[in-house]
């Protein structure tokens, strides 16, 4: 298996632009998680899905952030409009079921100028 | 201006020494725990896990100990190698969907 796939690996954009991050979970995994990691705040859970349904989005910082999971093999995290303070590494992880490890993707390093 | 960030605990050891990384968890109802290793520029990688019906589990060069009485988790790495240098996170499973709550992390530096 290829593992969790994220794209792009690096994104540099200007303040005000829309940013879309993409994730392909491991086939057969039922849960998908989006995290943000910064030096200031560490690893933060933004939102997670189970069987493509959002379960908890209380970690999403603002209305500028939205996430979708249209099918079991694809999810997006969108920031519109982006701001410099959104600069971070965004990780996607998937898990086959509860009480099981989460498998992390390589992350997307986002820089908003 | 001065930048302010998380002040992660750090552990520096010599190559060949044993390392012990500690973690306190918050939820007494948590029944599953994981240790992750994160190297620079990479996502967290699974090291070892333990369920709440156990108090010790061993892997290759790693051992996890769980003390539910005081809500404490530790990771022991035997014969630490320079390649073990990374940030180590403990995580606890907090719901039926697999949501994990992560600790702040510990920086391990192994000197040759």
mmCIF file with all atom_site columns, C-alpha atoms in Angstrom:
data_model
loop_
_atom_site.group_PDB
_atom_site.id
_atom_site.type_symbol
_atom_site.label_atom_id
_atom_site.label_alt_id
_atom_site.label_comp_id
_atom_site.label_asym_id
_atom_site.label_entity_id
_atom_site.label_seq_id
_atom_site.pdbx_PDB_ins_code
_atom_site.Cartn_x
_atom_site.Cartn_y
_atom_site.Cartn_z
_atom_site.occupancy
_atom_site.B_iso_or_equiv
_atom_site.pdbx_formal_charge
_atom_site.auth_seq_id
_atom_site.auth_comp_id
_atom_site.auth_asym_id
_atom_site.auth_atom_id
_atom_site.pdbx_PDB_model_num
ATOM 1   C CA . UNK A 1 1   ? 0.000   0.000  0.000  1.00 0.00 ? 1   UNK A CA 1
ATOM 2   C CA . UNK A 1 2   ? 1.226   3.516  -0.801 1.00 0.00 ? 2   UNK A CA 1
ATOM 3   C CA . UNK A 1 3   ? 0.211   4.935  2.560  1.00 0.00 ? 3   UNK A CA 1
ATOM 4   C CA . UNK A 1 4   ? -1.642  8.200  3.048  1.00 0.00 ? 4   UNK A CA 1
ATOM 5   C CA . UNK A 1 5   ? -1.029  10.511 0.103  1.00 0.00 ? 5   UNK A CA 1
ATOM 6   C CA . UNK A 1 6   ? -1.124  14.283 0.422  1.00 0.00 ? 6   UNK A CA 1
ATOM 7   C CA . UNK A 1 7   ? -0.781  16.968 -2.208 1.00 0.00 ? 7   UNK A CA 1
ATOM 8   C CA . UNK A 1 8   ? 0.767   19.352 -2.739 1.00 0.00 ? 8   UNK A CA 1
ATOM 9   C CA . UNK A 1 9   ? 3.811   18.763 -0.521 1.00 0.00 ? 9   UNK A CA 1
ATOM 10  C CA . UNK A 1 10  ? 4.609   22.449 -0.478 1.00 0.00 ? 10  UNK A CA 1
ATOM 11  C CA . UNK A 1 11  ? 2.381   25.441 -1.166 1.00 0.00 ? 11  UNK A CA 1
ATOM 12  C CA . UNK A 1 12  ? 3.353   29.090 -1.179 1.00 0.00 ? 12  UNK A CA 1
ATOM 13  C CA . UNK A 1 13  ? 0.589   31.588 -1.719 1.00 0.00 ? 13  UNK A CA 1
ATOM 14  C CA . UNK A 1 14  ? -0.298  35.170 -1.053 1.00 0.00 ? 14  UNK A CA 1
ATOM 15  C CA . UNK A 1 15  ? -2.648  36.422 1.600  1.00 0.00 ? 15  UNK A CA 1
ATOM 16  C CA . UNK A 1 16  ? -6.240  36.387 0.392  1.00 0.00 ? 16  UNK A CA 1
ATOM 17  C CA . UNK A 1 17  ? -5.834  33.498 -2.010 1.00 0.00 ? 17  UNK A CA 1
ATOM 18  C CA . UNK A 1 18  ? -7.752  30.255 -1.758 1.00 0.00 ? 18  UNK A CA 1
ATOM 19  C CA . UNK A 1 19  ? -5.774  27.180 -0.781 1.00 0.00 ? 19  UNK A CA 1
ATOM 20  C CA . UNK A 1 20  ? -6.903  23.581 -1.258 1.00 0.00 ? 20  UNK A CA 1
ATOM 21  C CA . UNK A 1 21  ? -5.066  20.703 0.345  1.00 0.00 ? 21  UNK A CA 1
ATOM 22  C CA . UNK A 1 22  ? -5.769  17.151 -0.757 1.00 0.00 ? 22  UNK A CA 1
ATOM 23  C CA . UNK A 1 23  ? -5.611  13.774 0.923  1.00 0.00 ? 23  UNK A CA 1
ATOM 24  C CA . UNK A 1 24  ? -6.048  10.191 -0.182 1.00 0.00 ? 24  UNK A CA 1
ATOM 25  C CA . UNK A 1 25  ? -6.399  7.869  2.819  1.00 0.00 ? 25  UNK A CA 1
ATOM 26  C CA . UNK A 1 26  ? -5.265  4.264  2.910  1.00 0.00 ? 26  UNK A CA 1
ATOM 27  C CA . UNK A 1 27  ? -7.761  2.049  1.143  1.00 0.00 ? 27  UNK A CA 1
ATOM 28  C CA . UNK A 1 28  ? -10.205 0.428  3.536  1.00 0.00 ? 28  UNK A CA 1
ATOM 29  C CA . UNK A 1 29  ? -9.679  2.909  6.344  1.00 0.00 ? 29  UNK A CA 1
ATOM 30  C CA . UNK A 1 30  ? -12.929 4.272  7.772  1.00 0.00 ? 30  UNK A CA 1
ATOM 31  C CA . UNK A 1 31  ? -11.691 7.355  9.604  1.00 0.00 ? 31  UNK A CA 1
ATOM 32  C CA . UNK A 1 32  ? -9.801  10.377 8.268  1.00 0.00 ? 32  UNK A CA 1
ATOM 33  C CA . UNK A 1 33  ? -8.234  13.140 10.330 1.00 0.00 ? 33  UNK A CA 1
ATOM 34  C CA . UNK A 1 34  ? -6.872  16.585 9.430  1.00 0.00 ? 34  UNK A CA 1
ATOM 35  C CA . UNK A 1 35  ? -4.208  18.123 11.697 1.00 0.00 ? 35  UNK A CA 1
ATOM 36  C CA . UNK A 1 36  ? -2.228  21.340 11.732 1.00 0.00 ? 36  UNK A CA 1
ATOM 37  C CA . UNK A 1 37  ? 1.254   21.564 13.249 1.00 0.00 ? 37  UNK A CA 1
ATOM 38  C CA . UNK A 1 38  ? 3.052   24.768 14.220 1.00 0.00 ? 38  UNK A CA 1
ATOM 39  C CA . UNK A 1 39  ? 5.862   25.647 16.587 1.00 0.00 ? 39  UNK A CA 1
ATOM 40  C CA . UNK A 1 40  ? 3.467   27.813 18.573 1.00 0.00 ? 40  UNK A CA 1
ATOM 41  C CA . UNK A 1 41  ? 0.646   25.328 19.087 1.00 0.00 ? 41  UNK A CA 1
ATOM 42  C CA . UNK A 1 42  ? 2.055   21.901 18.337 1.00 0.00 ? 42  UNK A CA 1
ATOM 43  C CA . UNK A 1 43  ? -0.129  19.266 16.677 1.00 0.00 ? 43  UNK A CA 1
ATOM 44  C CA . UNK A 1 44  ? -3.803  20.282 16.577 1.00 0.00 ? 44  UNK A CA 1
ATOM 45  C CA . UNK A 1 45  ? -6.736  18.205 15.345 1.00 0.00 ? 45  UNK A CA 1
ATOM 46  C CA . UNK A 1 46  ? -8.886  20.274 12.989 1.00 0.00 ? 46  UNK A CA 1
ATOM 47  C CA . UNK A 1 47  ? -11.627 17.884 11.892 1.00 0.00 ? 47  UNK A CA 1
ATOM 48  C CA . UNK A 1 48  ? -12.244 14.192 11.427 1.00 0.00 ? 48  UNK A CA 1
ATOM 49  C CA . UNK A 1 49  ? -14.549 12.008 9.377  1.00 0.00 ? 49  UNK A CA 1
ATOM 50  C CA . UNK A 1 50  ? -15.912 8.524  9.848  1.00 0.00 ? 50  UNK A CA 1
ATOM 51  C CA . UNK A 1 51  ? -17.355 6.744  6.810  1.00 0.00 ? 51  UNK A CA 1
ATOM 52  C CA . UNK A 1 52  ? -17.120 10.082 4.938  1.00 0.00 ? 52  UNK A CA 1
ATOM 53  C CA . UNK A 1 53  ? -19.285 11.889 7.515  1.00 0.00 ? 53  UNK A CA 1
ATOM 54  C CA . UNK A 1 54  ? -17.788 14.754 9.558  1.00 0.00 ? 54  UNK A CA 1
ATOM 55  C CA . UNK A 1 55  ? -17.846 13.769 13.218 1.00 0.00 ? 55  UNK A CA 1
ATOM 56  C CA . UNK A 1 56  ? -16.203 16.682 14.983 1.00 0.00 ? 56  UNK A CA 1
ATOM 57  C CA . UNK A 1 57  ? -15.095 19.967 13.450 1.00 0.00 ? 57  UNK A CA 1
ATOM 58  C CA . UNK A 1 58  ? -14.628 21.831 16.712 1.00 0.00 ? 58  UNK A CA 1
ATOM 59  C CA . UNK A 1 59  ? -10.919 22.191 15.972 1.00 0.00 ? 59  UNK A CA 1
ATOM 60  C CA . UNK A 1 60  ? -11.472 24.180 12.795 1.00 0.00 ? 60  UNK A CA 1
ATOM 61  C CA . UNK A 1 61  ? -10.171 27.629 13.715 1.00 0.00 ? 61  UNK A CA 1
ATOM 62  C CA . UNK A 1 62  ? -12.526 29.829 11.705 1.00 0.00 ? 62  UNK A CA 1
ATOM 63  C CA . UNK A 1 63  ? -15.168 29.865 9.013  1.00 0.00 ? 63  UNK A CA 1
ATOM 64  C CA . UNK A 1 64  ? -12.375 30.410 6.521  1.00 0.00 ? 64  UNK A CA 1
ATOM 65  C CA . UNK A 1 65  ? -11.557 26.718 6.960  1.00 0.00 ? 65  UNK A CA 1
ATOM 66  C CA . UNK A 1 66  ? -13.721 23.997 5.444  1.00 0.00 ? 66  UNK A CA 1
ATOM 67  C CA . UNK A 1 67  ? -13.238 20.293 4.788  1.00 0.00 ? 67  UNK A CA 1
ATOM 68  C CA . UNK A 1 68  ? -15.035 17.771 2.655  1.00 0.00 ? 68  UNK A CA 1
ATOM 69  C CA . UNK A 1 69  ? -14.887 14.062 2.079  1.00 0.00 ? 69  UNK A CA 1
ATOM 70  C CA . UNK A 1 70  ? -16.971 13.304 -1.026 1.00 0.00 ? 70  UNK A CA 1
ATOM 71  C CA . UNK A 1 71  ? -15.982 9.637  -1.057 1.00 0.00 ? 71  UNK A CA 1
ATOM 72  C CA . UNK A 1 72  ? -13.947 7.102  0.864  1.00 0.00 ? 72  UNK A CA 1
ATOM 73  C CA . UNK A 1 73  ? -10.773 7.772  -1.092 1.00 0.00 ? 73  UNK A CA 1
ATOM 74  C CA . UNK A 1 74  ? -10.535 11.549 -1.123 1.00 0.00 ? 74  UNK A CA 1
ATOM 75  C CA . UNK A 1 75  ? -10.723 14.540 1.203  1.00 0.00 ? 75  UNK A CA 1
ATOM 76  C CA . UNK A 1 76  ? -9.958  18.229 0.871  1.00 0.00 ? 76  UNK A CA 1
ATOM 77  C CA . UNK A 1 77  ? -9.171  20.975 3.333  1.00 0.00 ? 77  UNK A CA 1
ATOM 78  C CA . UNK A 1 78  ? -9.827  24.449 1.978  1.00 0.00 ? 78  UNK A CA 1
ATOM 79  C CA . UNK A 1 79  ? -8.788  27.820 3.361  1.00 0.00 ? 79  UNK A CA 1
ATOM 80  C CA . UNK A 1 80  ? -10.505 30.849 1.829  1.00 0.00 ? 80  UNK A CA 1
ATOM 81  C CA . UNK A 1 81  ? -9.217  33.510 2.150  1.00 0.00 ? 81  UNK A CA 1
ATOM 82  C CA . UNK A 1 82  ? -5.809  32.474 3.459  1.00 0.00 ? 82  UNK A CA 1
ATOM 83  C CA . UNK A 1 83  ? -3.873  34.567 5.985  1.00 0.00 ? 83  UNK A CA 1
ATOM 84  C CA . UNK A 1 84  ? -0.191  34.532 7.030  1.00 0.00 ? 84  UNK A CA 1
ATOM 85  C CA . UNK A 1 85  ? -1.111  32.984 10.388 1.00 0.00 ? 85  UNK A CA 1
ATOM 86  C CA . UNK A 1 86  ? -2.383  29.915 8.526  1.00 0.00 ? 86  UNK A CA 1
ATOM 87  C CA . UNK A 1 87  ? 1.209   29.063 7.662  1.00 0.00 ? 87  UNK A CA 1
ATOM 88  C CA . UNK A 1 88  ? 1.847   25.592 9.083  1.00 0.00 ? 88  UNK A CA 1
ATOM 89  C CA . UNK A 1 89  ? 2.313   21.965 8.151  1.00 0.00 ? 89  UNK A CA 1
ATOM 90  C CA . UNK A 1 90  ? -1.027  20.257 7.556  1.00 0.00 ? 90  UNK A CA 1
ATOM 91  C CA . UNK A 1 91  ? -1.212  16.514 8.067  1.00 0.00 ? 91  UNK A CA 1
ATOM 92  C CA . UNK A 1 92  ? -3.842  14.050 7.009  1.00 0.00 ? 92  UNK A CA 1
ATOM 93  C CA . UNK A 1 93  ? -4.105  10.702 8.790  1.00 0.00 ? 93  UNK A CA 1
ATOM 94  C CA . UNK A 1 94  ? -6.350  7.682  8.382  1.00 0.00 ? 94  UNK A CA 1
ATOM 95  C CA . UNK A 1 95  ? -7.290  4.807  10.640 1.00 0.00 ? 95  UNK A CA 1
ATOM 96  C CA . UNK A 1 96  ? -9.051  1.506  9.947  1.00 0.00 ? 96  UNK A CA 1
ATOM 97  C CA . UNK A 1 97  ? -11.166 1.675  13.100 1.00 0.00 ? 97  UNK A CA 1
ATOM 98  C CA . UNK A 1 98  ? -11.244 2.945  16.648 1.00 0.00 ? 98  UNK A CA 1
ATOM 99  C CA . UNK A 1 99  ? -8.598  1.739  19.057 1.00 0.00 ? 99  UNK A CA 1
ATOM 100 C CA . UNK A 1 100 ? -6.140  1.479  16.231 1.00 0.00 ? 100 UNK A CA 1
ATOM 101 C CA . UNK A 1 101 ? -3.195  3.558  15.151 1.00 0.00 ? 101 UNK A CA 1
ATOM 102 C CA . UNK A 1 102 ? -3.544  6.479  12.811 1.00 0.00 ? 102 UNK A CA 1
ATOM 103 C CA . UNK A 1 103 ? -1.317  6.459  9.753  1.00 0.00 ? 103 UNK A CA 1
ATOM 104 C CA . UNK A 1 104 ? -0.026  9.901  8.861  1.00 0.00 ? 104 UNK A CA 1
ATOM 105 C CA . UNK A 1 105 ? 0.720   11.321 5.460  1.00 0.00 ? 105 UNK A CA 1
ATOM 106 C CA . UNK A 1 106 ? 3.907   13.288 4.706  1.00 0.00 ? 106 UNK A CA 1
ATOM 107 C CA . UNK A 1 107 ? 2.161   16.628 5.249  1.00 0.00 ? 107 UNK A CA 1
ATOM 108 C CA . UNK A 1 108 ? 1.702   19.797 3.226  1.00 0.00 ? 108 UNK A CA 1
ATOM 109 C CA . UNK A 1 109 ? 3.885   22.723 4.199  1.00 0.00 ? 109 UNK A CA 1
ATOM 110 C CA . UNK A 1 110 ? 1.812   25.866 3.630  1.00 0.00 ? 110 UNK A CA 1
ATOM 111 C CA . UNK A 1 111 ? 3.348   29.325 3.549  1.00 0.00 ? 111 UNK A CA 1
ATOM 112 C CA . UNK A 1 112 ? 1.056   32.317 3.220  1.00 0.00 ? 112 UNK A CA 1
ATOM 113 C CA . UNK A 1 113 ? 2.917   35.529 2.416  1.00 0.00 ? 113 UNK A CA 1
ATOM 114 C CA . UNK B 2 1   ? 10.286  40.659 17.915 1.00 0.00 ? 1   UNK B CA 1
ATOM 115 C CA . UNK B 2 2   ? 10.835  37.680 20.130 1.00 0.00 ? 2   UNK B CA 1
ATOM 116 C CA . UNK B 2 3   ? 9.119   34.510 18.947 1.00 0.00 ? 3   UNK B CA 1
ATOM 117 C CA . UNK B 2 4   ? 7.240   32.451 21.471 1.00 0.00 ? 4   UNK B CA 1
ATOM 118 C CA . UNK B 2 5   ? 6.571   28.791 20.939 1.00 0.00 ? 5   UNK B CA 1
ATOM 119 C CA . UNK B 2 6   ? 6.076   25.560 22.738 1.00 0.00 ? 6   UNK B CA 1
ATOM 120 C CA . UNK B 2 7   ? 8.921   24.693 25.068 1.00 0.00 ? 7   UNK B CA 1
ATOM 121 C CA . UNK B 2 8   ? 9.164   20.975 24.540 1.00 0.00 ? 8   UNK B CA 1
ATOM 122 C CA . UNK B 2 9   ? 10.902  18.805 27.119 1.00 0.00 ? 9   UNK B CA 1
ATOM 123 C CA . UNK B 2 10  ? 14.262  17.647 25.866 1.00 0.00 ? 10  UNK B CA 1
ATOM 124 C CA . UNK B 2 11  ? 16.331  14.566 26.520 1.00 0.00 ? 11  UNK B CA 1
ATOM 125 C CA . UNK B 2 12  ? 19.956  14.255 25.470 1.00 0.00 ? 12  UNK B CA 1
ATOM 126 C CA . UNK B 2 13  ? 21.697  10.896 25.665 1.00 0.00 ? 13  UNK B CA 1
ATOM 127 C CA . UNK B 2 14  ? 24.862  9.257  24.417 1.00 0.00 ? 14  UNK B CA 1
ATOM 128 C CA . UNK B 2 15  ? 24.706  6.606  21.757 1.00 0.00 ? 15  UNK B CA 1
ATOM 129 C CA . UNK B 2 16  ? 24.268  3.214  23.373 1.00 0.00 ? 16  UNK B CA 1
ATOM 130 C CA . UNK B 2 17  ? 22.523  4.521  26.485 1.00 0.00 ? 17  UNK B CA 1
ATOM 131 C CA . UNK B 2 18  ? 18.937  3.653  27.322 1.00 0.00 ? 18  UNK B CA 1
ATOM 132 C CA . UNK B 2 19  ? 16.350  6.436  27.012 1.00 0.00 ? 19  UNK B CA 1
ATOM 133 C CA . UNK B 2 20  ? 13.140  6.912  28.949 1.00 0.00 ? 20  UNK B CA 1
ATOM 134 C CA . UNK B 2 21  ? 10.502  9.365  27.743 1.00 0.00 ? 21  UNK B CA 1
ATOM 135 C CA . UNK B 2 22  ? 7.543   10.093 29.991 1.00 0.00 ? 22  UNK B CA 1
ATOM 136 C CA . UNK B 2 23  ? 4.009   11.234 29.329 1.00 0.00 ? 23  UNK B CA 1
ATOM 137 C CA . UNK B 2 24  ? 1.041   12.087 31.517 1.00 0.00 ? 24  UNK B CA 1
ATOM 138 C CA . UNK B 2 25  ? -2.377  11.566 29.980 1.00 0.00 ? 25  UNK B CA 1
ATOM 139 C CA . UNK B 2 26  ? -5.603  13.242 30.954 1.00 0.00 ? 26  UNK B CA 1
ATOM 140 C CA . UNK B 2 27  ? -8.569  10.932 30.466 1.00 0.00 ? 27  UNK B CA 1
ATOM 141 C CA . UNK B 2 28  ? -8.966  8.067  32.909 1.00 0.00 ? 28  UNK B CA 1
ATOM 142 C CA . UNK B 2 29  ? -11.450 6.457  30.482 1.00 0.00 ? 29  UNK B CA 1
ATOM 143 C CA . UNK B 2 30  ? -8.892  6.200  27.663 1.00 0.00 ? 30  UNK B CA 1
ATOM 144 C CA . UNK B 2 31  ? -8.317  2.580  26.725 1.00 0.00 ? 31  UNK B CA 1
ATOM 145 C CA . UNK B 2 32  ? -5.707  2.750  24.006 1.00 0.00 ? 32  UNK B CA 1
ATOM 146 C CA . UNK B 2 33  ? -2.371  4.556  23.847 1.00 0.00 ? 33  UNK B CA 1
ATOM 147 C CA . UNK B 2 34  ? 0.237   5.064  21.143 1.00 0.00 ? 34  UNK B CA 1
ATOM 148 C CA . UNK B 2 35  ? 3.759   6.388  20.900 1.00 0.00 ? 35  UNK B CA 1
ATOM 149 C CA . UNK B 2 36  ? 4.727   8.217  17.720 1.00 0.00 ? 36  UNK B CA 1
ATOM 150 C CA . UNK B 2 37  ? 8.129   9.330  16.443 1.00 0.00 ? 37  UNK B CA 1
ATOM 151 C CA . UNK B 2 38  ? 8.426   12.404 14.239 1.00 0.00 ? 38  UNK B CA 1
ATOM 152 C CA . UNK B 2 39  ? 11.622  13.145 12.370 1.00 0.00 ? 39  UNK B CA 1
ATOM 153 C CA . UNK B 2 40  ? 12.291  16.543 10.881 1.00 0.00 ? 40  UNK B CA 1
ATOM 154 C CA . UNK B 2 41  ? 10.249  17.142 7.743  1.00 0.00 ? 41  UNK B CA 1
ATOM 155 C CA . UNK B 2 42  ? 8.146   14.007 8.133  1.00 0.00 ? 42  UNK B CA 1
ATOM 156 C CA . UNK B 2 43  ? 4.800   12.995 9.535  1.00 0.00 ? 43  UNK B CA 1
ATOM 157 C CA . UNK B 2 44  ? 4.484   11.156 12.844 1.00 0.00 ? 44  UNK B CA 1
ATOM 158 C CA . UNK B 2 45  ? 5.303   7.449  12.591 1.00 0.00 ? 45  UNK B CA 1
ATOM 159 C CA . UNK B 2 46  ? 3.875   4.700  14.774 1.00 0.00 ? 46  UNK B CA 1
ATOM 160 C CA . UNK B 2 47  ? 6.339   3.127  17.214 1.00 0.00 ? 47  UNK B CA 1
ATOM 161 C CA . UNK B 2 48  ? 4.328   1.022  19.623 1.00 0.00 ? 48  UNK B CA 1
ATOM 162 C CA . UNK B 2 49  ? 0.897   0.877  21.208 1.00 0.00 ? 49  UNK B CA 1
ATOM 163 C CA . UNK B 2 50  ? -0.680  -0.528 24.354 1.00 0.00 ? 50  UNK B CA 1
ATOM 164 C CA . UNK B 2 51  ? -4.222  -1.210 25.468 1.00 0.00 ? 51  UNK B CA 1
ATOM 165 C CA . UNK B 2 52  ? -5.503  -0.439 28.923 1.00 0.00 ? 52  UNK B CA 1
ATOM 166 C CA . UNK B 2 53  ? -5.754  -4.100 29.925 1.00 0.00 ? 53  UNK B CA 1
ATOM 167 C CA . UNK B 2 54  ? -1.960  -4.299 29.833 1.00 0.00 ? 54  UNK B CA 1
ATOM 168 C CA . UNK B 2 55  ? 0.735   -2.510 31.810 1.00 0.00 ? 55  UNK B CA 1
ATOM 169 C CA . UNK B 2 56  ? 3.728   -3.375 29.652 1.00 0.00 ? 56  UNK B CA 1
ATOM 170 C CA . UNK B 2 57  ? 4.395   -4.140 26.012 1.00 0.00 ? 57  UNK B CA 1
ATOM 171 C CA . UNK B 2 58  ? 7.685   -4.749 24.272 1.00 0.00 ? 58  UNK B CA 1
ATOM 172 C CA . UNK B 2 59  ? 8.769   -4.221 20.713 1.00 0.00 ? 59  UNK B CA 1
ATOM 173 C CA . UNK B 2 60  ? 12.117  -4.197 19.028 1.00 0.00 ? 60  UNK B CA 1
ATOM 174 C CA . UNK B 2 61  ? 14.343  -2.078 21.306 1.00 0.00 ? 61  UNK B CA 1
ATOM 175 C CA . UNK B 2 62  ? 11.275  -0.280 22.666 1.00 0.00 ? 62  UNK B CA 1
ATOM 176 C CA . UNK B 2 63  ? 9.077   -0.909 25.688 1.00 0.00 ? 63  UNK B CA 1
ATOM 177 C CA . UNK B 2 64  ? 5.945   0.956  26.704 1.00 0.00 ? 64  UNK B CA 1
ATOM 178 C CA . UNK B 2 65  ? 4.797   1.019  30.313 1.00 0.00 ? 65  UNK B CA 1
ATOM 179 C CA . UNK B 2 66  ? 1.322   2.069  31.374 1.00 0.00 ? 66  UNK B CA 1
ATOM 180 C CA . UNK B 2 67  ? 0.387   3.093  34.917 1.00 0.00 ? 67  UNK B CA 1
ATOM 181 C CA . UNK B 2 68  ? -3.338  3.717  34.968 1.00 0.00 ? 68  UNK B CA 1
ATOM 182 C CA . UNK B 2 69  ? -3.374  4.603  38.646 1.00 0.00 ? 69  UNK B CA 1
ATOM 183 C CA . UNK B 2 70  ? -1.409  7.779  38.058 1.00 0.00 ? 70  UNK B CA 1
ATOM 184 C CA . UNK B 2 71  ? -2.280  8.143  34.341 1.00 0.00 ? 71  UNK B CA 1
ATOM 185 C CA . UNK B 2 72  ? 1.301   7.836  33.231 1.00 0.00 ? 72  UNK B CA 1
ATOM 186 C CA . UNK B 2 73  ? 2.859   6.380  30.118 1.00 0.00 ? 73  UNK B CA 1
ATOM 187 C CA . UNK B 2 74  ? 6.535   5.872  29.388 1.00 0.00 ? 74  UNK B CA 1
ATOM 188 C CA . UNK B 2 75  ? 8.600   4.829  26.389 1.00 0.00 ? 75  UNK B CA 1
ATOM 189 C CA . UNK B 2 76  ? 11.900  3.092  26.939 1.00 0.00 ? 76  UNK B CA 1
ATOM 190 C CA . UNK B 2 77  ? 14.385  2.850  24.092 1.00 0.00 ? 77  UNK B CA 1
ATOM 191 C CA . UNK B 2 78  ? 17.248  0.433  24.578 1.00 0.00 ? 78  UNK B CA 1
ATOM 192 C CA . UNK B 2 79  ? 20.711  1.079  23.155 1.00 0.00 ? 79  UNK B CA 1
ATOM 193 C CA . UNK B 2 80  ? 19.699  4.427  21.706 1.00 0.00 ? 80  UNK B CA 1
ATOM 194 C CA . UNK B 2 81  ? 21.121  5.220  18.284 1.00 0.00 ? 81  UNK B CA 1
ATOM 195 C CA . UNK B 2 82  ? 21.638  8.545  16.465 1.00 0.00 ? 82  UNK B CA 1
ATOM 196 C CA . UNK B 2 83  ? 18.774  7.570  14.161 1.00 0.00 ? 83  UNK B CA 1
ATOM 197 C CA . UNK B 2 84  ? 16.464  7.657  17.175 1.00 0.00 ? 84  UNK B CA 1
ATOM 198 C CA . UNK B 2 85  ? 16.867  11.437 17.388 1.00 0.00 ? 85  UNK B CA 1
ATOM 199 C CA . UNK B 2 86  ? 13.395  12.885 16.841 1.00 0.00 ? 86  UNK B CA 1
ATOM 200 C CA . UNK B 2 87  ? 10.353  14.301 18.614 1.00 0.00 ? 87  UNK B CA 1
ATOM 201 C CA . UNK B 2 88  ? 8.335   11.646 20.435 1.00 0.00 ? 88  UNK B CA 1
ATOM 202 C CA . UNK B 2 89  ? 4.602   12.028 21.076 1.00 0.00 ? 89  UNK B CA 1
ATOM 203 C CA . UNK B 2 90  ? 2.295   10.007 23.252 1.00 0.00 ? 90  UNK B CA 1
ATOM 204 C CA . UNK B 2 91  ? -1.361  9.845  22.235 1.00 0.00 ? 91  UNK B CA 1
ATOM 205 C CA . UNK B 2 92  ? -4.536  8.516  23.871 1.00 0.00 ? 92  UNK B CA 1
ATOM 206 C CA . UNK B 2 93  ? -7.685  7.294  22.135 1.00 0.00 ? 93  UNK B CA 1
ATOM 207 C CA . UNK B 2 94  ? -10.588 9.340  23.427 1.00 0.00 ? 94  UNK B CA 1
ATOM 208 C CA . UNK B 2 95  ? -13.635 8.222  21.437 1.00 0.00 ? 95  UNK B CA 1
ATOM 209 C CA . UNK B 2 96  ? -15.171 5.373  19.475 1.00 0.00 ? 96  UNK B CA 1
ATOM 210 C CA . UNK B 2 97  ? -14.044 6.820  16.115 1.00 0.00 ? 97  UNK B CA 1
ATOM 211 C CA . UNK B 2 98  ? -10.354 6.641  16.864 1.00 0.00 ? 98  UNK B CA 1
ATOM 212 C CA . UNK B 2 99  ? -9.819  10.281 17.782 1.00 0.00 ? 99  UNK B CA 1
ATOM 213 C CA . UNK B 2 100 ? -6.432  10.731 19.446 1.00 0.00 ? 100 UNK B CA 1
ATOM 214 C CA . UNK B 2 101 ? -5.326  13.416 21.855 1.00 0.00 ? 101 UNK B CA 1
ATOM 215 C CA . UNK B 2 102 ? -1.584  14.062 21.514 1.00 0.00 ? 102 UNK B CA 1
ATOM 216 C CA . UNK B 2 103 ? 0.881   15.184 24.142 1.00 0.00 ? 103 UNK B CA 1
ATOM 217 C CA . UNK B 2 104 ? 3.116   18.143 23.431 1.00 0.00 ? 104 UNK B CA 1
ATOM 218 C CA . UNK B 2 105 ? 6.109   15.967 22.526 1.00 0.00 ? 105 UNK B CA 1
ATOM 219 C CA . UNK B 2 106 ? 9.634   15.372 23.807 1.00 0.00 ? 106 UNK B CA 1
ATOM 220 C CA . UNK B 2 107 ? 12.768  16.117 21.803 1.00 0.00 ? 107 UNK B CA 1
ATOM 221 C CA . UNK B 2 108 ? 15.277  13.263 21.963 1.00 0.00 ? 108 UNK B CA 1
ATOM 222 C CA . UNK B 2 109 ? 18.845  14.010 20.860 1.00 0.00 ? 109 UNK B CA 1
ATOM 223 C CA . UNK B 2 110 ? 21.337  11.174 20.635 1.00 0.00 ? 110 UNK B CA 1
ATOM 224 C CA . UNK B 2 111 ? 25.000  12.122 20.562 1.00 0.00 ? 111 UNK B CA 1
ATOM 225 C CA . UNK B 2 112 ? 27.462  9.786  18.815 1.00 0.00 ? 112 UNK B CA 1
#
